[in-house]
Every structure is written in structure tokens, then in C-alpha cells.
Amino acid sequence: VRREWRMLLLATILFFGTGAASYAAIHSDAELAYTILGPGFASRLEAMYDPESEHFLRERGSESDVMMFGFYIRNNIGIGFKTFASGLLLGIGSAFFLVYNGLVLGGAAGHIDQVGFGSTFYSFVIGHGAFELTAILLAGVAGLKLGGAILAPGRRSRTRALIEEGRKASVIVYGFAGMLVIAAFLEAFWSSSTTIPFNVKITVGAILWGLVILYFAF
């Protein structure tokens, strides 16, 4: 990942930069949430993170946790591999998914802040987000690497460049796939728990983010 710092920087701007812009725009004008997210999705977010809703007042059973674990694995890995594989479209596909997911993430956070449900939202996403969001970012890095091989193969043929860069990108693919499994486990068994206090979730989430960043930095 450190060797691909240029692609990482580009992916970070596309993903987190777009997310920050979306978040700031909604804080500036709350009505933009319904344009960025759509009225239906915005309403579902409100229902999902309303602390007074029924699903926040009771704990899920263990069978439901296992079922959600499977769902999150399928959903997360689906997003990750779409972001990666679409890099074959000259990198445009990966860039699109990074920007789209950044817009939705920033828009969701901004909208939830505006309606006052931030405590339930951030306590839910902070733990598994360290692995899930970083994995999506890395999926974009791997996808952009494929696109770069096609667009700028240098003295190699495009086929040869794609094979060589694909081999390097595959290491990142294995890594982000593993991170998405970890994220799915945390999302199903930790993030969704209603018995763990808010402060504990925020503290553990901050520690996980710190560990992920330190791992890739050093």
C-alpha cells in the first residue's frame, strides 16, 4: 500500500474528499440531503438511527447476529469487488464508485447530524468503519492501478502491463477482502449491540482507527 502512495492519495481525495464536501454541503443547507441521498433513503436513515425506534430498544438474538454477519460479508465484499473490478474501465469505474460512496457516506453523516441522531449513528459505524472504509479505499487503489496499466502501460504492451500490475494489485485485493470480513464480524456482533455503552463504542472505535492507520503507516 505504501508503494502505491500516489494511487492511495488519489483514491483518498476521491473518497474521503468527496465525503467531506458532501457532509459540509448538508451542514450548510440541510435540504441538500434530499438531493444527494434521495427522499426515500434519507427517511430510511432517520428510521434506522432514531434512538427511540424499536430496534434500538432491544437486543438482537444470536441467530440474527449470525444471519447479519453473512449479509454484511456479501454486501461489503460486493461493494469492494465492484470498486476494484470496475477499474478495468480505464479506472473510471473505480473512480465513480469511490466518489459515489463518498457522497453517500458524507451525506448520511451530515443528514443524521442535522436530525439529531448522531449518537446512535457514530457509535454504530465507528468500530467496523475503521476496516470497512479503509478496505473500500484500498479497493479503489487496486482498481485505479488496473486502469493506470491500461492508460499508461509505458514501454510494455497493455496486456503485459495489465498482467504485471494486476499481480501487484492482487496483494491489495487479498488484504481488503480480509478487512471486509473483519468489518462484517464487528458490524454484526459489536456495532449493532444495544448493551454496550456509547463511550465504550467510541473509545474502542477510535483505538481501531488508530491501529489501522498505524499499521499502514509503519
CSV table of C-alpha atoms in Angstrom, one decimal:
chain,number,residue,atom,x,y,z
A,1,VAL,CA,0.0,0.0,0.0
A,2,ARG,CA,2.8,2.4,0.8
A,3,ARG,CA,4.4,1.6,-2.5
A,4,GLU,CA,1.2,2.8,-4.2
A,5,TRP,CA,1.0,6.0,-2.3
A,6,ARG,CA,0.2,8.0,-5.4
A,7,MET,CA,-2.9,5.9,-6.2
A,8,LEU,CA,-3.7,6.0,-2.4
A,9,LEU,CA,-3.6,9.8,-2.4
A,10,LEU,CA,-5.9,10.0,-5.5
A,11,ALA,CA,-8.3,7.4,-4.0
A,12,THR,CA,-8.4,9.3,-0.7
A,13,ILE,CA,-9.3,12.6,-2.4
A,14,LEU,CA,-12.0,10.9,-4.4
A,15,PHE,CA,-13.5,9.0,-1.4
A,16,PHE,CA,-12.9,11.0,1.7
A,17,GLY,CA,-12.6,14.3,0.0
A,18,THR,CA,-16.0,13.9,-1.7
A,19,GLY,CA,-17.4,12.6,1.6
A,20,ALA,CA,-16.2,15.7,3.5
A,21,ALA,CA,-17.6,18.0,0.8
A,22,SER,CA,-21.0,16.3,0.9
A,23,TYR,CA,-21.0,16.5,4.7
A,24,ALA,CA,-20.1,20.2,4.7
A,25,ALA,CA,-22.7,21.0,2.0
A,26,ILE,CA,-25.5,19.4,4.0
A,27,HIS,CA,-24.4,21.2,7.1
A,28,SER,CA,-24.6,24.4,5.1
A,29,ASP,CA,-28.0,23.6,3.6
A,30,ALA,CA,-30.0,20.7,5.2
A,31,GLU,CA,-32.3,20.4,2.2
A,32,LEU,CA,-29.4,19.1,0.1
A,33,ALA,CA,-29.6,15.8,1.9
A,34,TYR,CA,-32.8,15.0,-0.1
A,35,THR,CA,-30.9,15.8,-3.3
A,36,ILE,CA,-27.8,13.9,-2.6
A,37,LEU,CA,-29.4,10.9,-0.8
A,38,GLY,CA,-32.9,11.0,-2.2
A,39,PRO,CA,-36.0,11.4,0.0
A,40,GLY,CA,-36.6,7.7,0.4
A,41,PHE,CA,-33.0,6.9,1.6
A,42,ALA,CA,-32.9,9.9,3.8
A,43,SER,CA,-36.1,8.8,5.5
A,44,ARG,CA,-34.8,5.2,5.9
A,45,LEU,CA,-31.7,6.6,7.6
A,46,GLU,CA,-33.8,8.6,10.0
A,47,ALA,CA,-35.8,5.5,10.9
A,48,MET,CA,-32.7,3.3,11.2
A,49,TYR,CA,-30.8,5.6,13.6
A,50,ASP,CA,-33.7,7.0,15.6
A,51,PRO,CA,-32.7,6.2,19.2
A,52,GLU,CA,-36.4,5.8,20.0
A,53,SER,CA,-37.1,3.2,17.3
A,54,GLU,CA,-38.0,-0.3,18.3
A,55,HIS,CA,-34.7,-1.9,17.1
A,56,PHE,CA,-32.6,0.3,19.4
A,57,LEU,CA,-34.7,-0.6,22.4
A,58,ARG,CA,-34.0,-4.4,22.3
A,59,GLU,CA,-31.0,-6.6,21.7
A,60,ARG,CA,-30.9,-9.0,18.7
A,61,GLY,CA,-30.8,-12.7,19.2
A,62,SER,CA,-27.6,-14.7,18.4
A,63,GLU,CA,-29.2,-16.3,15.4
A,64,SER,CA,-30.0,-12.9,13.9
A,65,ASP,CA,-26.4,-11.8,14.6
A,66,VAL,CA,-25.1,-14.8,12.6
A,67,MET,CA,-27.5,-14.1,9.8
A,68,MET,CA,-26.5,-10.4,9.6
A,69,PHE,CA,-22.8,-11.4,9.6
A,70,GLY,CA,-23.4,-13.4,6.4
A,71,PHE,CA,-25.4,-10.5,4.9
A,72,TYR,CA,-22.7,-7.9,5.8
A,73,ILE,CA,-19.9,-10.2,4.3
A,74,ARG,CA,-21.9,-10.4,1.0
A,75,ASN,CA,-22.7,-6.8,0.9
A,76,ASN,CA,-19.3,-5.5,1.9
A,77,ILE,CA,-17.3,-7.7,-0.4
A,78,GLY,CA,-19.8,-7.0,-3.2
A,79,ILE,CA,-19.0,-3.2,-2.9
A,80,GLY,CA,-15.3,-3.8,-2.6
A,81,PHE,CA,-15.0,-6.0,-5.7
A,82,LYS,CA,-17.2,-3.8,-7.8
A,83,THR,CA,-14.9,-0.9,-6.9
A,84,PHE,CA,-11.9,-2.9,-7.8
A,85,ALA,CA,-13.0,-4.7,-10.9
A,86,SER,CA,-14.5,-1.6,-12.5
A,87,GLY,CA,-11.0,-0.3,-12.7
A,88,LEU,CA,-10.8,-2.2,-15.9
A,89,LEU,CA,-12.9,0.5,-17.4
A,90,LEU,CA,-9.8,2.7,-17.7
A,91,GLY,CA,-10.0,3.4,-14.0
A,92,ILE,CA,-13.2,5.4,-14.5
A,93,GLY,CA,-15.4,2.7,-12.8
A,94,SER,CA,-13.3,2.7,-9.6
A,95,ALA,CA,-13.2,6.5,-9.5
A,96,PHE,CA,-17.0,6.5,-9.9
A,97,PHE,CA,-17.6,4.1,-7.0
A,98,LEU,CA,-15.2,6.0,-4.8
A,99,VAL,CA,-16.9,9.3,-5.5
A,100,TYR,CA,-20.4,7.8,-5.2
A,101,ASN,CA,-19.7,6.0,-1.9
A,102,GLY,CA,-18.0,9.1,-0.5
A,103,LEU,CA,-21.1,11.2,-1.4
A,104,VAL,CA,-23.4,8.8,0.3
A,105,LEU,CA,-21.2,8.4,3.4
A,106,GLY,CA,-20.7,12.1,3.9
A,107,GLY,CA,-24.4,12.8,3.0
A,108,ALA,CA,-25.6,10.2,5.5
A,109,ALA,CA,-23.4,11.6,8.3
A,110,GLY,CA,-24.4,15.2,7.6
A,111,HIS,CA,-28.1,14.3,7.5
A,112,ILE,CA,-28.1,12.3,10.6
A,113,ASP,CA,-26.3,15.1,12.4
A,114,GLN,CA,-28.9,17.6,11.2
A,115,VAL,CA,-31.8,15.5,12.6
A,116,GLY,CA,-30.0,14.9,15.9
A,117,PHE,CA,-29.4,11.2,15.8
A,118,GLY,CA,-25.6,11.4,15.7
A,119,SER,CA,-25.0,9.4,18.9
A,120,THR,CA,-26.6,6.3,17.5
A,121,PHE,CA,-25.0,6.7,14.1
A,122,TYR,CA,-21.5,7.3,15.2
A,123,SER,CA,-21.5,4.7,17.9
A,124,PHE,CA,-22.7,2.2,15.3
A,125,VAL,CA,-20.3,3.0,12.4
A,126,ILE,CA,-17.0,3.9,14.2
A,127,GLY,CA,-15.9,0.4,15.1
A,128,HIS,CA,-16.3,-1.5,11.9
A,129,GLY,CA,-15.8,1.6,9.8
A,130,ALA,CA,-12.1,1.5,10.5
A,131,PHE,CA,-11.9,-1.7,8.5
A,132,GLU,CA,-14.8,-1.2,6.1
A,133,LEU,CA,-14.0,2.3,4.9
A,134,THR,CA,-10.3,1.6,4.6
A,135,ALA,CA,-11.0,-1.5,2.6
A,136,ILE,CA,-13.2,0.3,0.2
A,137,LEU,CA,-10.4,2.9,-0.2
A,138,LEU,CA,-7.9,0.1,-0.9
A,139,ALA,CA,-10.3,-1.5,-3.4
A,140,GLY,CA,-10.2,1.8,-5.2
A,141,VAL,CA,-6.4,1.9,-5.1
A,142,ALA,CA,-6.3,-1.6,-6.7
A,143,GLY,CA,-8.8,-0.7,-9.3
A,144,LEU,CA,-7.1,2.6,-10.2
A,145,LYS,CA,-3.9,0.6,-10.6
A,146,LEU,CA,-5.6,-1.6,-13.2
A,147,GLY,CA,-6.9,1.5,-15.0
A,148,GLY,CA,-3.4,3.0,-14.9
A,149,ALA,CA,-1.9,0.0,-16.5
A,150,ILE,CA,-4.3,0.3,-19.5
A,151,LEU,CA,-4.0,4.0,-19.8
A,152,ALA,CA,-0.2,4.3,-19.4
A,153,PRO,CA,1.5,1.0,-20.0
A,154,GLY,CA,4.8,2.7,-20.8
A,155,ARG,CA,7.1,0.5,-23.0
A,156,ARG,CA,5.1,-2.6,-22.2
A,157,SER,CA,2.1,-3.8,-24.2
A,158,ARG,CA,-1.2,-3.1,-22.5
A,159,THR,CA,-1.8,-6.8,-21.9
A,160,ARG,CA,1.6,-7.2,-20.3
A,161,ALA,CA,1.2,-4.1,-18.2
A,162,LEU,CA,-2.2,-5.3,-17.0
A,163,ILE,CA,-0.9,-8.7,-16.1
A,164,GLU,CA,2.1,-7.2,-14.2
A,165,GLU,CA,0.1,-4.5,-12.4
A,166,GLY,CA,-2.7,-7.0,-11.7
A,167,ARG,CA,-0.3,-9.2,-9.8
A,168,LYS,CA,0.8,-6.3,-7.6
A,169,ALA,CA,-2.8,-5.2,-7.1
A,170,SER,CA,-3.9,-8.8,-6.2
A,171,VAL,CA,-2.0,-8.5,-2.9
A,172,ILE,CA,-4.1,-5.4,-2.0
A,173,VAL,CA,-7.2,-7.4,-3.1
A,174,TYR,CA,-6.5,-10.2,-0.6
A,175,GLY,CA,-5.9,-7.6,2.1
A,176,PHE,CA,-9.1,-5.6,1.6
A,177,ALA,CA,-11.2,-8.8,1.3
A,178,GLY,CA,-9.8,-9.9,4.7
A,179,MET,CA,-10.6,-6.4,6.2
A,180,LEU,CA,-14.1,-6.6,4.9
A,181,VAL,CA,-14.7,-9.9,6.7
A,182,ILE,CA,-13.4,-8.4,9.9
A,183,ALA,CA,-15.7,-5.4,9.3
A,184,ALA,CA,-18.7,-7.7,8.8
A,185,PHE,CA,-17.9,-9.5,12.1
A,186,LEU,CA,-17.7,-6.3,14.1
A,187,GLU,CA,-20.8,-4.9,12.4
A,188,ALA,CA,-22.9,-7.9,13.3
A,189,PHE,CA,-21.6,-8.7,16.8
A,190,TRP,CA,-20.3,-5.4,18.1
A,191,SER,CA,-21.6,-2.3,16.3
A,192,SER,CA,-25.2,-3.4,16.5
A,193,SER,CA,-25.2,-4.3,20.2
A,194,THR,CA,-27.5,-2.1,22.3
A,195,THR,CA,-26.0,-3.2,25.6
A,196,ILE,CA,-22.5,-1.6,25.0
A,197,PRO,CA,-22.4,2.0,26.3
A,198,PHE,CA,-21.8,4.8,23.8
A,199,ASN,CA,-18.5,5.9,25.4
A,200,VAL,CA,-17.1,2.4,25.1
A,201,LYS,CA,-18.0,2.1,21.5
A,202,ILE,CA,-16.5,5.4,20.6
A,203,THR,CA,-13.3,4.7,22.6
A,204,VAL,CA,-12.9,1.2,21.0
A,205,GLY,CA,-13.7,2.6,17.6
A,206,ALA,CA,-11.0,5.3,18.0
A,207,ILE,CA,-8.5,2.7,19.0
A,208,LEU,CA,-9.3,0.6,16.0
A,209,TRP,CA,-8.9,3.5,13.6
A,210,GLY,CA,-5.6,4.3,15.3
A,211,LEU,CA,-4.3,0.8,14.9
A,212,VAL,CA,-5.4,0.6,11.2
A,213,ILE,CA,-3.7,3.9,10.4
A,214,LEU,CA,-0.5,2.9,12.3
A,215,TYR,CA,-0.4,-0.5,10.5
A,216,PHE,CA,-0.4,1.1,7.1
A,217,ALA,CA,1.8,4.0,8.0
A,218,PHE,CA,4.5,1.8,9.6
